[in-house]
Amino acid sequence: MGSKSLKLDAKITPERVDEALTIRDRLIIELLVGVLDEQLVIERPILRERLANLVELADYDAELKETLHGVINKL
């Protein structure tokens, strides 16, 4: 699986971790609501890829996006 959005080498900026974790959790909840609504099964790699896509589509600064990718990779 080769997602262009998923950044496996993303670096976590310590000052942005709390903000990134809050956003990551919100994005996971949004995805899970959609999955439950459609009665789908979602595997961890797909979850990471979908979260990475949402991060790339969002209007966050580059440092926060990088940190978000880093915390998503730790799922």
PDB file of N, CA, C and O in Angstrom, residues 38-66:
ATOM      1  N   GLU A  38     -21.746   3.594   7.931  1.00  0.00           N
ATOM      2  CA  GLU A  38     -21.757   2.770   6.721  1.00  0.00           C
ATOM      3  C   GLU A  38     -21.603   1.283   7.035  1.00  0.00           C
ATOM      4  O   GLU A  38     -21.565   0.462   6.134  1.00  0.00           O
ATOM      5  N   GLN A  39     -21.503   0.937   8.322  1.00  0.00           N
ATOM      6  CA  GLN A  39     -21.339  -0.435   8.788  1.00  0.00           C
ATOM      7  C   GLN A  39     -20.156  -1.119   8.102  1.00  0.00           C
ATOM      8  O   GLN A  39     -20.246  -2.231   7.609  1.00  0.00           O
ATOM      9  N   LEU A  40     -19.019  -0.424   8.092  1.00  0.00           N
ATOM     10  CA  LEU A  40     -17.808  -0.935   7.476  1.00  0.00           C
ATOM     11  C   LEU A  40     -16.852  -1.464   8.539  1.00  0.00           C
ATOM     12  O   LEU A  40     -16.966  -1.144   9.715  1.00  0.00           O
ATOM     13  N   VAL A  41     -15.905  -2.244   8.108  1.00  0.00           N
ATOM     14  CA  VAL A  41     -14.802  -2.684   8.966  1.00  0.00           C
ATOM     15  C   VAL A  41     -13.576  -1.935   8.481  1.00  0.00           C
ATOM     16  O   VAL A  41     -13.317  -1.854   7.282  1.00  0.00           O
ATOM     17  N   ILE A  42     -12.823  -1.352   9.414  1.00  0.00           N
ATOM     18  CA  ILE A  42     -11.641  -0.583   9.022  1.00  0.00           C
ATOM     19  C   ILE A  42     -10.417  -1.140   9.741  1.00  0.00           C
ATOM     20  O   ILE A  42     -10.438  -1.359  10.945  1.00  0.00           O
ATOM     21  N   GLU A  43      -9.382  -1.404   8.970  1.00  0.00           N
ATOM     22  CA  GLU A  43      -8.136  -1.930   9.530  1.00  0.00           C
ATOM     23  C   GLU A  43      -7.192  -0.777   9.839  1.00  0.00           C
ATOM     24  O   GLU A  43      -7.298   0.301   9.263  1.00  0.00           O
ATOM     25  N   ARG A  44      -6.246  -1.027  10.729  1.00  0.00           N
ATOM     26  CA  ARG A  44      -5.326   0.009  11.182  1.00  0.00           C
ATOM     27  C   ARG A  44      -4.585   0.722  10.047  1.00  0.00           C
ATOM     28  O   ARG A  44      -4.512   1.945  10.047  1.00  0.00           O
ATOM     29  N   PRO A  45      -4.038   0.018   9.047  1.00  0.00           N
ATOM     30  CA  PRO A  45      -3.347   0.733   7.957  1.00  0.00           C
ATOM     31  C   PRO A  45      -4.282   1.663   7.171  1.00  0.00           C
ATOM     32  O   PRO A  45      -3.888   2.749   6.769  1.00  0.00           O
ATOM     33  N   ILE A  46      -5.525   1.229   7.006  1.00  0.00           N
ATOM     34  CA  ILE A  46      -6.503   2.066   6.302  1.00  0.00           C
ATOM     35  C   ILE A  46      -6.840   3.281   7.151  1.00  0.00           C
ATOM     36  O   ILE A  46      -6.966   4.395   6.641  1.00  0.00           O
ATOM     37  N   LEU A  47      -6.985   3.089   8.464  1.00  0.00           N
ATOM     38  CA  LEU A  47      -7.252   4.199   9.373  1.00  0.00           C
ATOM     39  C   LEU A  47      -6.132   5.228   9.296  1.00  0.00           C
ATOM     40  O   LEU A  47      -6.384   6.421   9.154  1.00  0.00           O
ATOM     41  N   ARG A  48      -4.880   4.763   9.346  1.00  0.00           N
ATOM     42  CA  ARG A  48      -3.740   5.680   9.249  1.00  0.00           C
ATOM     43  C   ARG A  48      -3.756   6.442   7.929  1.00  0.00           C
ATOM     44  O   ARG A  48      -3.512   7.643   7.899  1.00  0.00           O
ATOM     45  N   GLU A  49      -4.030   5.732   6.843  1.00  0.00           N
ATOM     46  CA  GLU A  49      -4.041   6.375   5.527  1.00  0.00           C
ATOM     47  C   GLU A  49      -5.146   7.423   5.431  1.00  0.00           C
ATOM     48  O   GLU A  49      -4.925   8.530   4.940  1.00  0.00           O
ATOM     49  N   ARG A  50      -6.322   7.094   5.923  1.00  0.00           N
ATOM     50  CA  ARG A  50      -7.438   8.056   5.882  1.00  0.00           C
ATOM     51  C   ARG A  50      -7.140   9.277   6.749  1.00  0.00           C
ATOM     52  O   ARG A  50      -7.455  10.404   6.378  1.00  0.00           O
ATOM     53  N   LEU A  51      -6.569   9.051   7.921  1.00  0.00           N
ATOM     54  CA  LEU A  51      -6.201  10.172   8.788  1.00  0.00           C
ATOM     55  C   LEU A  51      -5.160  11.052   8.110  1.00  0.00           C
ATOM     56  O   LEU A  51      -5.246  12.278   8.147  1.00  0.00           O
ATOM     57  N   ALA A  52      -4.165  10.427   7.481  1.00  0.00           N
ATOM     58  CA  ALA A  52      -3.126  11.187   6.776  1.00  0.00           C
ATOM     59  C   ALA A  52      -3.735  12.021   5.658  1.00  0.00           C
ATOM     60  O   ALA A  52      -3.352  13.179   5.449  1.00  0.00           O
ATOM     61  N   ASN A  53      -4.695  11.454   4.950  1.00  0.00           N
ATOM     62  CA  ASN A  53      -5.375  12.210   3.891  1.00  0.00           C
ATOM     63  C   ASN A  53      -6.107  13.420   4.460  1.00  0.00           C
ATOM     64  O   ASN A  53      -6.056  14.512   3.885  1.00  0.00           O
ATOM     65  N   LEU A  54      -6.788  13.225   5.583  1.00  0.00           N
ATOM     66  CA  LEU A  54      -7.502  14.341   6.208  1.00  0.00           C
ATOM     67  C   LEU A  54      -6.531  15.429   6.669  1.00  0.00           C
ATOM     68  O   LEU A  54      -6.821  16.615   6.541  1.00  0.00           O
ATOM     69  N   VAL A  55      -5.385  15.017   7.192  1.00  0.00           N
ATOM     70  CA  VAL A  55      -4.378  15.989   7.632  1.00  0.00           C
ATOM     71  C   VAL A  55      -3.900  16.805   6.435  1.00  0.00           C
ATOM     72  O   VAL A  55      -3.785  18.030   6.506  1.00  0.00           O
ATOM     73  N   GLU A  56      -3.625  16.144   5.332  1.00  0.00           N
ATOM     74  CA  GLU A  56      -3.133  16.857   4.145  1.00  0.00           C
ATOM     75  C   GLU A  56      -4.178  17.800   3.571  1.00  0.00           C
ATOM     76  O   GLU A  56      -3.846  18.850   3.028  1.00  0.00           O
ATOM     77  N   LEU A  57      -5.437  17.462   3.694  1.00  0.00           N
ATOM     78  CA  LEU A  57      -6.509  18.317   3.180  1.00  0.00           C
ATOM     79  C   LEU A  57      -6.815  19.495   4.109  1.00  0.00           C
ATOM     80  O   LEU A  57      -7.392  20.484   3.683  1.00  0.00           O
ATOM     81  N   ALA A  58      -6.415  19.386   5.359  1.00  0.00           N
ATOM     82  CA  ALA A  58      -6.715  20.424   6.351  1.00  0.00           C
ATOM     83  C   ALA A  58      -5.807  21.632   6.166  1.00  0.00           C
ATOM     84  O   ALA A  58      -4.755  21.563   5.538  1.00  0.00           O
ATOM     85  N   ASP A  59      -6.229  22.722   6.762  1.00  0.00           N
ATOM     86  CA  ASP A  59      -5.501  23.982   6.649  1.00  0.00           C
ATOM     87  C   ASP A  59      -4.631  24.218   7.889  1.00  0.00           C
ATOM     88  O   ASP A  59      -4.771  25.224   8.573  1.00  0.00           O
ATOM     89  N   TYR A  60      -3.738  23.259   8.177  1.00  0.00           N
ATOM     90  CA  TYR A  60      -2.818  23.386   9.298  1.00  0.00           C
ATOM     91  C   TYR A  60      -1.458  23.830   8.769  1.00  0.00           C
ATOM     92  O   TYR A  60      -1.114  23.587   7.613  1.00  0.00           O
ATOM     93  N   ASP A  61      -0.659  24.460   9.634  1.00  0.00           N
ATOM     94  CA  ASP A  61       0.685  24.853   9.210  1.00  0.00           C
ATOM     95  C   ASP A  61       1.553  23.598   9.055  1.00  0.00           C
ATOM     96  O   ASP A  61       1.220  22.523   9.541  1.00  0.00           O
ATOM     97  N   ALA A  62       2.663  23.735   8.348  1.00  0.00           N
ATOM     98  CA  ALA A  62       3.527  22.596   8.006  1.00  0.00           C
ATOM     99  C   ALA A  62       4.048  21.864   9.244  1.00  0.00           C
ATOM    100  O   ALA A  62       4.100  20.633   9.276  1.00  0.00           O
ATOM    101  N   GLU A  63       4.425  22.614  10.277  1.00  0.00           N
ATOM    102  CA  GLU A  63       4.952  21.994  11.495  1.00  0.00           C
ATOM    103  C   GLU A  63       3.891  21.135  12.174  1.00  0.00           C
ATOM    104  O   GLU A  63       4.173  20.017  12.620  1.00  0.00           O
ATOM    105  N   LEU A  64       2.665  21.631  12.251  1.00  0.00           N
ATOM    106  CA  LEU A  64       1.585  20.867  12.875  1.00  0.00           C
ATOM    107  C   LEU A  64       1.253  19.643  12.035  1.00  0.00           C
ATOM    108  O   LEU A  64       1.032  18.560  12.563  1.00  0.00           O
ATOM    109  N   LYS A  65       1.215  19.785  10.711  1.00  0.00           N
ATOM    110  CA  LYS A  65       0.962  18.630   9.846  1.00  0.00           C
ATOM    111  C   LYS A  65       2.014  17.553  10.067  1.00  0.00           C
ATOM    112  O   LYS A  65       1.693  16.371  10.164  1.00  0.00           O
ATOM    113  N   GLU A  66       3.270  17.962  10.151  1.00  0.00           N
ATOM    114  CA  GLU A  66       4.360  17.014  10.373  1.00  0.00           C
ATOM    115  C   GLU A  66       4.173  16.297  11.712  1.00  0.00           C
ATOM    116  O   GLU A  66       4.316  15.079  11.804  1.00  0.00           O
TER     117      GLU A  66
END
